[in-house]
CSV table of C-alpha atoms and ligand atoms in Angstrom, one decimal:
chain,number,residue,atom,x,y,z
A,1,UNK,CA,-167.8,55.3,121.3
A,2,UNK,CA,-166.1,53.2,118.6
A,3,UNK,CA,-168.1,55.1,116.0
A,4,UNK,CA,-166.8,58.4,117.4
A,5,UNK,CA,-163.3,57.2,117.2
A,6,UNK,CA,-163.9,56.0,113.7
A,7,UNK,CA,-165.1,59.3,112.5
A,8,UNK,CA,-162.6,61.3,114.4
A,9,UNK,CA,-159.5,59.5,113.1
A,10,UNK,CA,-161.0,58.5,109.8
A,11,UNK,CA,-160.9,62.1,108.7
A,12,UNK,CA,-157.3,62.7,109.7
A,13,UNK,CA,-155.8,60.2,107.3
A,14,UNK,CA,-155.5,61.5,103.8
A,15,UNK,CA,-156.8,59.1,101.2
A,16,UNK,CA,-154.2,56.7,99.8
A,17,UNK,CA,-151.9,56.9,102.8
A,18,UNK,CA,-150.9,53.8,104.6
A,19,UNK,CA,-152.3,53.3,108.1
A,20,UNK,CA,-150.2,52.8,111.1
A,21,UNK,CA,-148.3,49.6,111.3
A,22,UNK,CA,-149.1,46.8,113.8
A,23,UNK,CA,-146.9,48.1,116.6
A,24,UNK,CA,-149.8,49.0,118.9
A,25,UNK,CA,-149.5,47.6,122.4
A,26,UNK,CA,-151.8,44.6,122.8
A,27,UNK,CA,-152.2,45.3,126.5
A,28,UNK,CA,-154.6,48.3,126.1
A,29,UNK,CA,-157.9,47.0,124.7
A,30,UNK,CA,-159.5,50.4,124.0
A,31,UNK,CA,-156.4,51.7,122.2
A,32,UNK,CA,-156.4,48.5,120.2
A,33,UNK,CA,-160.0,49.1,119.3
A,34,UNK,CA,-159.3,52.7,118.2
A,35,UNK,CA,-156.4,51.4,116.2
A,36,UNK,CA,-158.5,48.8,114.4
A,37,UNK,CA,-161.1,51.4,113.7
A,38,UNK,CA,-158.4,53.6,112.2
A,39,UNK,CA,-157.1,50.8,110.1
A,40,UNK,CA,-160.5,50.2,108.7
A,41,UNK,CA,-161.0,53.9,108.0
A,42,UNK,CA,-157.7,54.1,106.2
A,43,UNK,CA,-158.5,51.0,104.2
A,44,UNK,CA,-161.9,52.4,103.2
A,45,UNK,CA,-160.5,55.8,102.3
A,46,UNK,CA,-157.7,54.2,100.3
A,47,UNK,CA,-160.2,52.1,98.4
A,48,UNK,CA,-162.5,55.1,97.8
A,49,UNK,CA,-159.5,57.2,96.7
A,50,UNK,CA,-158.4,54.6,94.2
A,51,UNK,CA,-162.0,54.1,93.0
A,52,UNK,CA,-162.5,57.9,92.6
A,53,UNK,CA,-159.2,58.2,90.6
A,54,UNK,CA,-160.3,55.3,88.4
A,55,UNK,CA,-163.7,56.8,87.8
A,56,UNK,CA,-162.3,60.3,87.1
A,57,UNK,CA,-159.8,59.1,84.5
A,58,UNK,CA,-162.3,56.8,83.0
A,59,UNK,CA,-164.8,59.7,82.8
A,60,UNK,CA,-162.2,62.0,81.2
A,61,UNK,CA,-161.4,59.5,78.4
A,62,UNK,CA,-165.1,59.0,77.7
A,63,UNK,CA,-166.1,62.6,78.1
A,64,UNK,CA,-165.9,63.6,74.5
A,65,UNK,CA,-167.8,61.4,72.2
A,66,UNK,CA,-168.4,64.2,69.8
A,67,UNK,CA,-164.6,64.5,69.2
A,68,UNK,CA,-163.3,66.5,66.3
A,69,UNK,CA,-160.5,68.1,68.4
A,70,UNK,CA,-157.6,69.1,66.2
A,71,UNK,CA,-155.5,70.5,69.0
A,72,UNK,CA,-155.5,70.5,72.7
A,73,UNK,CA,-153.3,72.5,74.9
A,74,UNK,CA,-153.4,72.1,78.7
A,75,UNK,CA,-154.7,75.2,80.5
A,76,UNK,CA,-151.6,76.9,81.9
A,77,UNK,CA,-153.3,78.2,85.1
A,78,UNK,CA,-154.3,74.8,86.5
A,79,UNK,CA,-153.4,71.2,86.2
A,80,UNK,CA,-156.9,69.6,85.7
A,81,UNK,CA,-157.2,67.4,82.7
A,82,UNK,CA,-160.5,68.7,81.5
A,83,UNK,CA,-160.9,69.1,77.7
A,84,UNK,CA,-159.9,72.6,76.6
A,85,UNK,CA,-163.2,73.0,74.7
A,86,UNK,CA,-165.1,73.6,78.0
A,87,UNK,CA,-163.5,77.0,78.1
A,88,UNK,CA,-165.6,77.8,75.0
A,89,UNK,CA,-168.6,75.3,75.3
A,90,UNK,CA,-171.2,74.8,78.0
A,91,UNK,CA,-173.9,72.1,77.7
A,92,UNK,CA,-176.5,74.3,79.4
A,93,UNK,CA,-179.1,71.5,79.4
A,94,UNK,CA,-176.8,69.5,81.8
A,95,UNK,CA,-176.3,72.4,84.1
A,96,UNK,CA,-177.7,72.8,87.6
A,97,UNK,CA,-181.5,73.7,87.5
A,98,UNK,CA,-182.7,76.3,90.0
A,99,UNK,CA,-186.3,75.6,90.6
A,100,UNK,CA,-188.9,78.0,92.0
A,101,UNK,CA,-192.7,77.8,92.4
A,102,UNK,CA,-193.3,79.5,89.0
A,103,UNK,CA,-190.4,78.2,86.9
A,104,UNK,CA,-186.7,77.5,86.5
A,105,UNK,CA,-183.4,79.2,85.8
A,106,UNK,CA,-180.2,77.7,84.4
A,107,UNK,CA,-176.9,79.5,84.1
A,108,UNK,CA,-173.7,79.6,82.1
A,109,UNK,CA,-171.7,82.1,84.1
A,110,UNK,CA,-168.9,82.9,86.4
A,111,UNK,CA,-169.5,82.1,90.1
A,112,UNK,CA,-167.4,83.4,93.0
A,113,UNK,CA,-168.2,80.4,95.1
A,114,UNK,CA,-167.0,77.1,93.6
A,115,UNK,CA,-170.0,75.4,95.3
A,116,UNK,CA,-172.4,77.3,93.1
A,117,UNK,CA,-171.2,75.5,90.1
A,118,UNK,CA,-172.7,72.1,89.2
A,119,UNK,CA,-169.7,70.5,87.5
A,120,UNK,CA,-166.1,70.8,86.6
A,121,UNK,CA,-167.2,71.7,83.0
A,122,UNK,CA,-169.2,74.6,84.3
A,123,UNK,CA,-166.3,75.8,86.4
A,124,UNK,CA,-164.1,75.8,83.3
A,125,UNK,CA,-166.6,77.8,81.3
A,126,UNK,CA,-167.3,80.3,84.1
A,127,UNK,CA,-163.6,80.9,84.7
A,128,UNK,CA,-163.0,81.4,81.0
A,129,UNK,CA,-165.7,84.1,80.8
A,130,UNK,CA,-164.1,85.8,83.8
A,131,UNK,CA,-160.4,85.4,82.8
A,132,UNK,CA,-161.1,86.8,79.4
A,133,UNK,CA,-163.0,89.7,81.0
A,134,UNK,CA,-165.8,88.8,78.6
A,135,UNK,CA,-168.6,91.2,79.9
A,136,UNK,CA,-170.9,88.2,79.5
A,137,UNK,CA,-173.2,86.0,81.6
A,138,UNK,CA,-175.9,83.8,80.1
A,139,UNK,CA,-179.0,82.3,81.6
A,140,UNK,CA,-182.3,80.7,80.6
A,141,UNK,CA,-185.5,81.7,82.3
A,142,UNK,CA,-188.5,79.4,82.1
A,143,UNK,CA,-191.8,80.7,83.5
A,144,UNK,CA,-195.0,78.6,83.8
A,145,UNK,CA,-198.3,79.9,82.6
A,146,UNK,CA,-199.4,82.8,85.0
A,147,UNK,CA,-196.0,82.6,86.7
A,148,UNK,CA,-194.2,85.9,87.5
A,149,UNK,CA,-190.5,86.7,87.5
A,150,UNK,CA,-190.6,89.0,90.5
A,151,UNK,CA,-189.8,92.7,90.0
A,152,UNK,CA,-186.1,93.1,90.4
A,153,UNK,CA,-183.0,95.0,89.3
A,154,UNK,CA,-179.3,94.2,88.6
A,155,UNK,CA,-176.6,96.4,90.1
A,156,UNK,CA,-173.8,95.5,87.7
A,157,UNK,CA,-175.2,94.6,84.3
A,158,UNK,CA,-177.5,95.5,81.5
A,159,UNK,CA,-179.8,92.7,80.5
A,160,UNK,CA,-180.5,91.7,76.9
A,161,UNK,CA,-183.1,89.0,76.4
A,162,UNK,CA,-184.8,87.0,73.6
A,163,UNK,CA,-188.1,85.4,74.0
A,164,UNK,CA,-187.8,81.9,72.5
A,165,UNK,CA,-191.4,80.8,73.1
A,166,UNK,CA,-194.6,81.9,74.7
A,167,UNK,CA,-195.7,85.5,75.5
A,168,UNK,CA,-195.1,87.7,78.5
A,169,UNK,CA,-196.4,91.0,79.9
A,170,UNK,CA,-193.2,92.9,80.8
A,171,UNK,CA,-192.8,96.0,82.8
A,172,UNK,CA,-189.8,98.3,83.1
A,173,UNK,CA,-189.2,101.3,85.4
A,174,UNK,CA,-186.3,103.6,85.1
A,175,UNK,CA,-185.0,106.4,87.3
A,176,UNK,CA,-187.9,108.7,86.6
A,177,UNK,CA,-190.3,107.0,89.0
A,178,UNK,CA,-193.4,108.2,87.3
A,179,UNK,CA,-192.8,106.4,84.1
A,180,UNK,CA,-193.5,102.7,83.8
A,181,UNK,CA,-193.3,101.0,80.4
A,182,UNK,CA,-195.3,97.9,79.8
A,183,UNK,CA,-195.5,95.7,76.7
A,184,UNK,CA,-196.7,92.2,75.7
A,185,UNK,CA,-193.6,90.5,74.3
A,186,UNK,CA,-194.1,87.7,71.8
A,187,UNK,CA,-191.7,84.9,70.6
A,188,UNK,CA,-188.8,86.2,68.5
A,189,UNK,CA,-188.7,89.6,70.2
A,190,UNK,CA,-186.0,91.2,72.2
A,191,UNK,CA,-186.0,92.9,75.6
A,192,UNK,CA,-183.5,95.4,77.0
A,193,UNK,CA,-183.3,96.2,80.7
A,194,UNK,CA,-180.6,98.8,81.4
A,195,UNK,CA,-178.6,98.4,84.6
A,196,UNK,CA,-180.7,99.1,87.7
A,197,UNK,CA,-184.0,99.5,85.9
A,198,UNK,CA,-186.7,97.6,87.8
A,199,UNK,CA,-188.4,95.0,85.6
A,200,UNK,CA,-190.9,92.1,85.9
A,201,UNK,CA,-192.0,89.4,83.5
A,202,UNK,CA,-195.4,87.7,83.7
A,203,UNK,CA,-196.3,84.8,81.6
A,204,UNK,CA,-199.7,85.7,80.0
A,205,UNK,CA,-199.9,82.8,77.7
A,206,UNK,CA,-200.9,79.1,78.0
A,207,UNK,CA,-197.5,77.5,77.4
A,208,UNK,CA,-194.3,78.0,79.3
A,209,UNK,CA,-192.4,81.1,78.2
A,210,UNK,CA,-188.6,80.8,77.8
A,211,UNK,CA,-186.3,83.8,77.8
A,212,UNK,CA,-182.7,83.5,76.8
A,213,UNK,CA,-180.8,86.2,78.7
A,214,UNK,CA,-177.4,87.8,78.4
A,215,UNK,CA,-176.0,90.1,81.1
A,216,UNK,CA,-173.1,92.5,80.5
A,217,UNK,CA,-170.9,91.3,83.3
A,218,UNK,CA,-168.3,88.5,83.8
A,219,UNK,CA,-168.4,89.1,87.6
A,220,UNK,CA,-171.0,87.5,89.9
A,221,UNK,CA,-174.4,89.0,88.8
A,222,UNK,CA,-175.8,91.1,91.6
A,223,UNK,CA,-179.6,91.3,91.8
A,224,UNK,CA,-182.3,92.5,94.2
A,225,UNK,CA,-185.8,91.2,94.2
A,226,UNK,CA,-188.7,93.5,95.3
A,227,UNK,CA,-190.1,91.1,97.9
A,228,UNK,CA,-186.7,90.5,99.5
A,229,UNK,CA,-186.1,94.2,99.7
A,230,UNK,CA,-189.5,94.8,101.3
A,231,UNK,CA,-188.9,92.2,104.0
A,232,UNK,CA,-185.4,93.6,104.7
A,233,UNK,CA,-186.8,97.1,105.3
A,234,UNK,CA,-187.8,97.9,108.9
A,235,UNK,CA,-191.6,97.7,109.3
A,236,UNK,CA,-191.9,101.3,110.6
A,237,UNK,CA,-189.8,102.6,107.7
A,238,UNK,CA,-191.9,100.7,105.2
A,239,UNK,CA,-195.1,102.0,106.8
A,240,UNK,CA,-193.8,105.6,106.6
A,241,UNK,CA,-192.8,105.2,103.0
A,242,UNK,CA,-195.9,103.4,101.7
A,243,UNK,CA,-198.4,105.1,104.0
A,244,UNK,CA,-201.1,102.3,104.1
A,245,UNK,CA,-204.2,102.8,106.3
A,246,UNK,CA,-203.4,101.0,109.5
A,247,UNK,CA,-199.7,101.9,109.2
A,248,UNK,CA,-197.2,99.5,110.6
A,249,UNK,CA,-199.9,97.1,111.7
A,250,UNK,CA,-200.9,96.6,108.1
A,251,UNK,CA,-197.2,96.1,107.1
A,252,UNK,CA,-197.0,93.4,109.8
A,253,UNK,CA,-199.7,91.4,108.1
A,254,UNK,CA,-197.3,90.6,105.2
A,255,UNK,CA,-195.7,87.2,105.5
A,256,UNK,CA,-192.4,86.2,103.9
A,257,UNK,CA,-192.9,82.9,102.0
A,258,UNK,CA,-190.8,79.9,103.0
A,259,UNK,CA,-189.8,79.3,99.4
A,260,UNK,CA,-187.8,81.8,97.3
A,261,UNK,CA,-190.3,83.7,95.2
A,262,UNK,CA,-187.9,84.7,92.4
A,263,UNK,CA,-190.3,83.1,90.0
A,264,UNK,CA,-193.6,83.2,91.8
A,265,UNK,CA,-196.9,81.3,91.3
A,266,UNK,CA,-199.2,81.2,94.3
A,267,UNK,CA,-201.5,78.2,94.4
A,268,UNK,CA,-204.5,80.5,95.3
A,269,UNK,CA,-203.7,83.0,92.6
A,270,UNK,CA,-207.4,83.0,91.4
A,271,UNK,CA,-208.5,84.2,94.9
A,272,UNK,CA,-205.8,86.9,95.0
A,273,UNK,CA,-206.2,88.4,91.6
A,274,UNK,CA,-209.5,89.0,89.8
A,275,UNK,CA,-208.9,92.2,87.7
A,276,UNK,CA,-205.6,91.8,86.0
A,277,UNK,CA,-205.2,94.1,83.0
A,278,UNK,CA,-202.2,94.0,80.7
A,279,UNK,CA,-202.0,97.4,79.0
A,280,UNK,CA,-199.3,98.6,76.7
A,281,UNK,CA,-197.4,101.9,76.8
A,282,UNK,CA,-197.2,104.2,73.8
A,283,UNK,CA,-194.6,103.4,71.1
A,284,UNK,CA,-192.1,106.1,72.1
A,285,UNK,CA,-191.7,104.5,75.5
A,286,UNK,CA,-192.1,100.8,74.4
A,287,UNK,CA,-189.4,100.7,71.8
A,288,UNK,CA,-186.7,102.0,74.1
A,289,UNK,CA,-186.8,98.5,75.8
A,290,UNK,CA,-188.2,96.2,73.1
A,291,UNK,CA,-187.3,95.3,69.6
A,292,UNK,CA,-189.0,93.0,67.0
A,293,UNK,CA,-185.9,91.0,66.0
A,294,UNK,CA,-187.9,88.4,64.2
A,295,UNK,CA,-189.5,91.1,62.1
A,296,UNK,CA,-186.3,93.0,61.3
A,297,UNK,CA,-184.5,93.1,58.0
A,298,UNK,CA,-182.4,90.1,57.0
A,299,UNK,CA,-178.7,90.7,56.4
A,300,UNK,CA,-177.7,87.8,54.0
A,301,UNK,CA,-174.4,86.2,53.3
A,302,UNK,CA,-173.7,83.2,50.9
A,303,UNK,CA,-174.5,80.5,53.5
A,304,UNK,CA,-177.3,82.1,55.5
A,305,UNK,CA,-178.3,85.4,57.1
A,306,UNK,CA,-178.2,87.6,60.2
A,307,UNK,CA,-180.9,89.6,61.9
A,308,UNK,CA,-179.6,92.3,64.3
A,309,UNK,CA,-180.8,94.1,67.4
A,310,UNK,CA,-178.1,96.7,67.7
A,311,UNK,CA,-177.1,100.3,67.6
A,312,UNK,CA,-176.6,101.7,64.1
A,313,UNK,CA,-174.7,104.9,63.5
A,314,UNK,CA,-176.4,105.1,60.1
A,315,UNK,CA,-180.1,104.6,60.9
A,316,UNK,CA,-181.4,105.1,57.4
A,317,UNK,CA,-182.3,101.4,57.0
A,318,UNK,CA,-184.3,101.3,60.3
A,319,UNK,CA,-188.0,102.0,60.8
A,320,UNK,CA,-189.3,104.4,63.4
A,321,UNK,CA,-189.5,101.9,66.2
A,322,UNK,CA,-186.1,100.4,65.4
A,323,UNK,CA,-184.5,103.9,65.6
A,324,UNK,CA,-185.9,104.4,69.1
A,325,UNK,CA,-184.3,101.1,70.2
A,326,UNK,CA,-181.0,101.9,68.5
A,327,UNK,CA,-180.8,105.3,70.2
A,328,UNK,CA,-181.8,103.8,73.6
A,329,UNK,CA,-179.0,101.2,73.4
A,330,UNK,CA,-176.5,104.0,72.5
A,331,UNK,CA,-177.5,106.1,75.5
A,332,UNK,CA,-176.4,103.4,78.0
A,333,UNK,CA,-172.9,102.2,78.7
A,334,UNK,CA,-171.7,98.6,78.1
A,335,UNK,CA,-174.7,97.4,76.2
A,336,UNK,CA,-174.6,94.3,74.0
A,337,UNK,CA,-175.4,93.6,70.4
A,338,UNK,CA,-177.8,90.8,69.8
A,339,UNK,CA,-178.3,88.8,66.6
A,340,UNK,CA,-179.9,85.6,65.3
A,341,UNK,CA,-177.7,83.8,62.8
A,342,UNK,CA,-179.1,81.2,60.3
A,343,UNK,CA,-176.7,78.9,58.5
A,344,UNK,CA,-178.2,76.7,55.9
A,345,UNK,CA,-177.7,72.9,55.9
A,346,UNK,CA,-174.0,72.2,55.3
A,347,UNK,CA,-173.1,75.8,54.8
A,348,UNK,CA,-170.3,77.7,56.5
A,349,UNK,CA,-170.0,80.9,58.5
A,350,UNK,CA,-166.4,81.5,57.4
A,351,UNK,CA,-163.5,82.0,59.8
A,352,UNK,CA,-163.2,85.6,61.1
A,353,UNK,CA,-162.5,87.5,64.3
A,354,UNK,CA,-163.8,90.6,66.0
A,355,UNK,CA,-161.6,93.6,67.0
A,356,UNK,CA,-164.0,95.0,69.6
A,357,UNK,CA,-166.2,92.3,71.1
A,358,UNK,CA,-166.4,89.0,72.8
A,359,UNK,CA,-169.1,86.7,71.4
A,360,UNK,CA,-171.5,84.3,73.1
A,361,UNK,CA,-174.0,82.1,71.4
A,362,UNK,CA,-176.9,79.7,72.2
A,363,UNK,CA,-178.0,77.0,69.7
A,364,UNK,CA,-181.7,77.4,69.1
A,365,UNK,CA,-182.0,74.6,66.5
A,366,UNK,CA,-179.9,72.4,64.2
A,367,UNK,CA,-176.4,71.3,64.9
A,368,UNK,CA,-173.0,72.3,63.9
A,369,UNK,CA,-169.2,72.3,64.3
A,370,UNK,CA,-167.3,75.3,65.5
A,371,UNK,CA,-163.6,76.1,65.7
A,372,UNK,CA,-161.7,78.6,67.8
A,373,UNK,CA,-158.1,79.6,67.4
A,374,UNK,CA,-156.5,81.7,70.2
A,375,UNK,CA,-152.9,82.4,70.9
A,376,UNK,CA,-151.6,79.0,72.2
A,377,UNK,CA,-154.9,77.1,71.7
A,378,UNK,CA,-156.8,75.7,68.8
A,379,UNK,CA,-159.9,73.6,69.2
A,380,UNK,CA,-162.8,72.3,67.1
A,381,UNK,CA,-165.9,70.8,68.6
A,382,UNK,CA,-169.6,70.0,67.9
A,383,UNK,CA,-172.6,71.9,69.0
A,384,UNK,CA,-176.2,70.9,69.5
A,385,UNK,CA,-179.5,72.4,70.6
A,386,UNK,CA,-179.1,74.1,74.0
A,387,UNK,CA,-175.3,74.5,73.9
A,388,UNK,CA,-173.7,77.8,74.8
A,389,UNK,CA,-170.5,78.9,73.1
A,390,UNK,CA,-168.0,81.6,73.8
A,391,UNK,CA,-165.4,83.2,71.5
A,392,UNK,CA,-163.0,85.6,73.2
A,393,UNK,CA,-162.3,88.9,71.5
A,394,UNK,CA,-159.7,88.5,68.8
A,395,UNK,CA,-160.0,84.7,68.6
A,396,UNK,CA,-160.6,83.4,65.1
A,397,UNK,CA,-163.7,81.3,64.8
A,398,UNK,CA,-166.0,79.6,62.3
A,399,UNK,CA,-169.4,78.0,62.5
A,400,UNK,CA,-170.4,75.2,60.2
A,401,UNK,CA,-173.9,73.7,59.9
A,402,UNK,CA,-173.7,69.9,59.7
A,403,UNK,CA,-177.3,68.7,59.8
A,404,UNK,CA,-180.2,68.4,57.4
A,405,UNK,CA,-182.0,71.3,59.0
A,406,UNK,CA,-180.5,74.8,59.2
A,407,UNK,CA,-178.5,75.9,62.2
A,408,UNK,CA,-180.1,78.7,64.1
A,409,UNK,CA,-178.1,80.6,66.8
A,410,UNK,CA,-178.8,83.5,69.1
A,411,UNK,CA,-175.6,85.6,69.4
A,412,UNK,CA,-174.5,88.4,71.7
A,413,UNK,CA,-171.5,90.6,71.2
A,414,UNK,CA,-170.0,92.7,74.0
A,415,UNK,CA,-170.2,96.0,72.2
A,416,UNK,CA,-172.8,98.7,72.0
A,417,UNK,CA,-171.0,100.1,68.9
A,418,UNK,CA,-170.6,98.8,65.4
A,419,UNK,CA,-169.1,95.4,65.4
A,420,UNK,CA,-165.6,95.3,63.8
A,421,UNK,CA,-164.8,92.1,62.0
A,422,UNK,CA,-162.0,90.8,59.8
A,423,UNK,CA,-162.5,87.6,57.7
A,424,UNK,CA,-159.9,85.0,56.9
A,425,UNK,CA,-160.6,85.5,53.1
A,426,UNK,CA,-160.0,89.2,53.5
A,427,UNK,CA,-156.7,89.0,55.3
A,428,UNK,CA,-155.4,86.3,53.0
A,429,UNK,CA,-156.4,88.5,50.1
A,430,UNK,CA,-154.9,91.6,51.7
A,431,UNK,CA,-151.5,90.0,52.3
A,432,UNK,CA,-149.1,90.4,49.3
A,433,UNK,CA,-148.8,87.1,47.3
A,434,UNK,CA,-145.0,87.1,47.6
A,435,UNK,CA,-145.3,87.4,51.4
A,436,UNK,CA,-147.6,84.4,51.4
A,437,UNK,CA,-145.3,82.5,49.0
A,438,UNK,CA,-142.4,83.0,51.3
A,439,UNK,CA,-144.4,82.2,54.4
A,440,UNK,CA,-145.9,78.9,53.2
A,441,UNK,CA,-143.0,77.7,51.0
A,442,UNK,CA,-145.3,77.9,48.0
A,443,UNK,CA,-144.7,79.3,44.5
A,444,UNK,CA,-146.3,82.7,44.0
A,445,UNK,CA,-148.3,81.3,41.1
A,446,UNK,CA,-149.9,78.7,43.4
A,447,UNK,CA,-150.7,81.3,46.0
A,448,UNK,CA,-152.7,83.1,43.4
A,449,UNK,CA,-155.1,80.1,43.3
A,450,UNK,CA,-156.7,81.3,46.6
A,451,UNK,CA,-160.1,82.9,45.7
A,452,UNK,CA,-159.8,86.6,45.2
A,453,UNK,CA,-163.5,87.2,45.4
A,454,UNK,CA,-164.4,88.4,48.8
A,455,UNK,CA,-167.3,86.8,50.5
A,456,UNK,CA,-168.5,87.2,54.1
B,1,NAG,C1,-212.9,93.8,90.0
B,1,NAG,O1,-213.8,94.4,89.1
B,1,NAG,C2,-215.2,94.4,89.4
B,1,NAG,C3,-216.0,94.9,88.3
B,1,NAG,O2,-215.4,96.1,87.7
B,1,NAG,C4,-215.4,95.1,90.7
B,1,NAG,O3,-216.8,95.0,91.1
B,1,NAG,C5,-214.5,94.5,91.8
B,1,NAG,O4,-214.6,95.3,93.0
B,1,NAG,C6,-213.1,94.5,91.4
B,1,NAG,N1,-212.3,93.7,92.4
B,1,NAG,C7,-211.1,94.2,92.8
B,1,NAG,C8,-210.5,93.3,93.8
B,1,NAG,O5,-210.6,95.2,92.4
B,2,NAG,C1,-201.5,91.3,76.4
B,2,NAG,O1,-201.7,89.9,76.4
B,2,NAG,C2,-202.8,89.5,77.3
B,2,NAG,C3,-202.9,88.0,77.3
B,2,NAG,O2,-202.9,87.5,76.0
B,2,NAG,C4,-204.1,90.1,76.7
B,2,NAG,O3,-205.2,89.8,77.6
B,2,NAG,C5,-204.0,91.6,76.7
B,2,NAG,O4,-205.1,92.2,76.0
B,2,NAG,C6,-202.8,92.0,75.8
B,2,NAG,N1,-202.6,93.4,75.9
B,2,NAG,C7,-202.6,94.2,74.8
B,2,NAG,C8,-202.5,95.7,75.0
B,2,NAG,O5,-202.6,93.7,73.7
């Protein structure tokens, strides 16, 4: 009874608010009891409120040990005091881990439901992807040996992936339902699953395989898994479509597992499967969905080099398989451009911006410092292995390698066309020296000191 009152009234007082004063009539014992309970509740909520505030502000001041912020501007849309950098940085390793029998998934993405985020920092990053209409969602997919990412398709996004480690037998099926393309993907290669193509990924190696996945949407990613669809189809309809001997009775022998089988690994797999074969389709099919990024030509610049998985209008530098991939990307709408970027120890990927693409990146190895300048915001921060970064279209950004080892990033750009870029050195060079002299209060002769040699 007292407990009930406690709970009932405890919730009705907002934290931090004073409880009722001691004017209660002493004659009524039960009222008095309720009152005392309320007082206790208010006391506790007040203490909790104060504690929470103290913890939050303490947390905020400690949050950024890596520092390096030159400028911070509060986000105009909301009053939370979270570092602006989380609009451009996601510590993916710290994000919520979705665990399945055969592996794990982690996300750096926009969520419609606040509860689907794991932290305020994730909210900030997800909102930023969405507000900038980035056409980007990122996730990591870890599959245990013999595990299977169930056959599925995405309603609202193309998927571009990079196999960081391991090997997987991948199948893709497009609209022409007689053609299935299968291929053994190895580390350093790229996969491309156009919107609504069914695809599966089976780990055929001994170690875990890890896919880094970009999806071309900044909305909630919409996906259907084959097993879920099967169990949502009426039994008689499934029986008439699949025509097994025994009809609907056979369909009824299928049992939906208690656990989500998005990444599946039955404990009795050995009993279920004896004769697995992992064949590969002919080249003209395979290279529409796969690309050997690791084996592709390097595109060097003074501090490092790029390798690209993208559409090229001028395909003369591409080999036969690369041409098939380039044309396949071009046939689909809203595809992404993928690249690996190496920056040597202490070298700089100089400030630049893109006219036609948002950019997202994942740190594969090394460490660095990046800077982003937007209209109204300027921020510099450090990046480490497993971090995800986001540069909105038009924002000027640089990436500096600051460790002994080289900095290696996987990058995605939200364009299926040629990437259009302008570098800081180019627009300084292109602006008349008397215009710069006037702008910066500097003698024209001094302005001429800026390097006139163009470098990427
Ligand atoms: C597996 O292959 C063996 C030999 O080819 C065959 O005898 C057996 O029936 C096959 N088992 C299944 C389940 O297909
Ligand atoms: C694909 O990989 C599996 C596992 O290593 C292997 O058994 C199979 O022969 C491979 N398939 C092809 C066509 O190379």
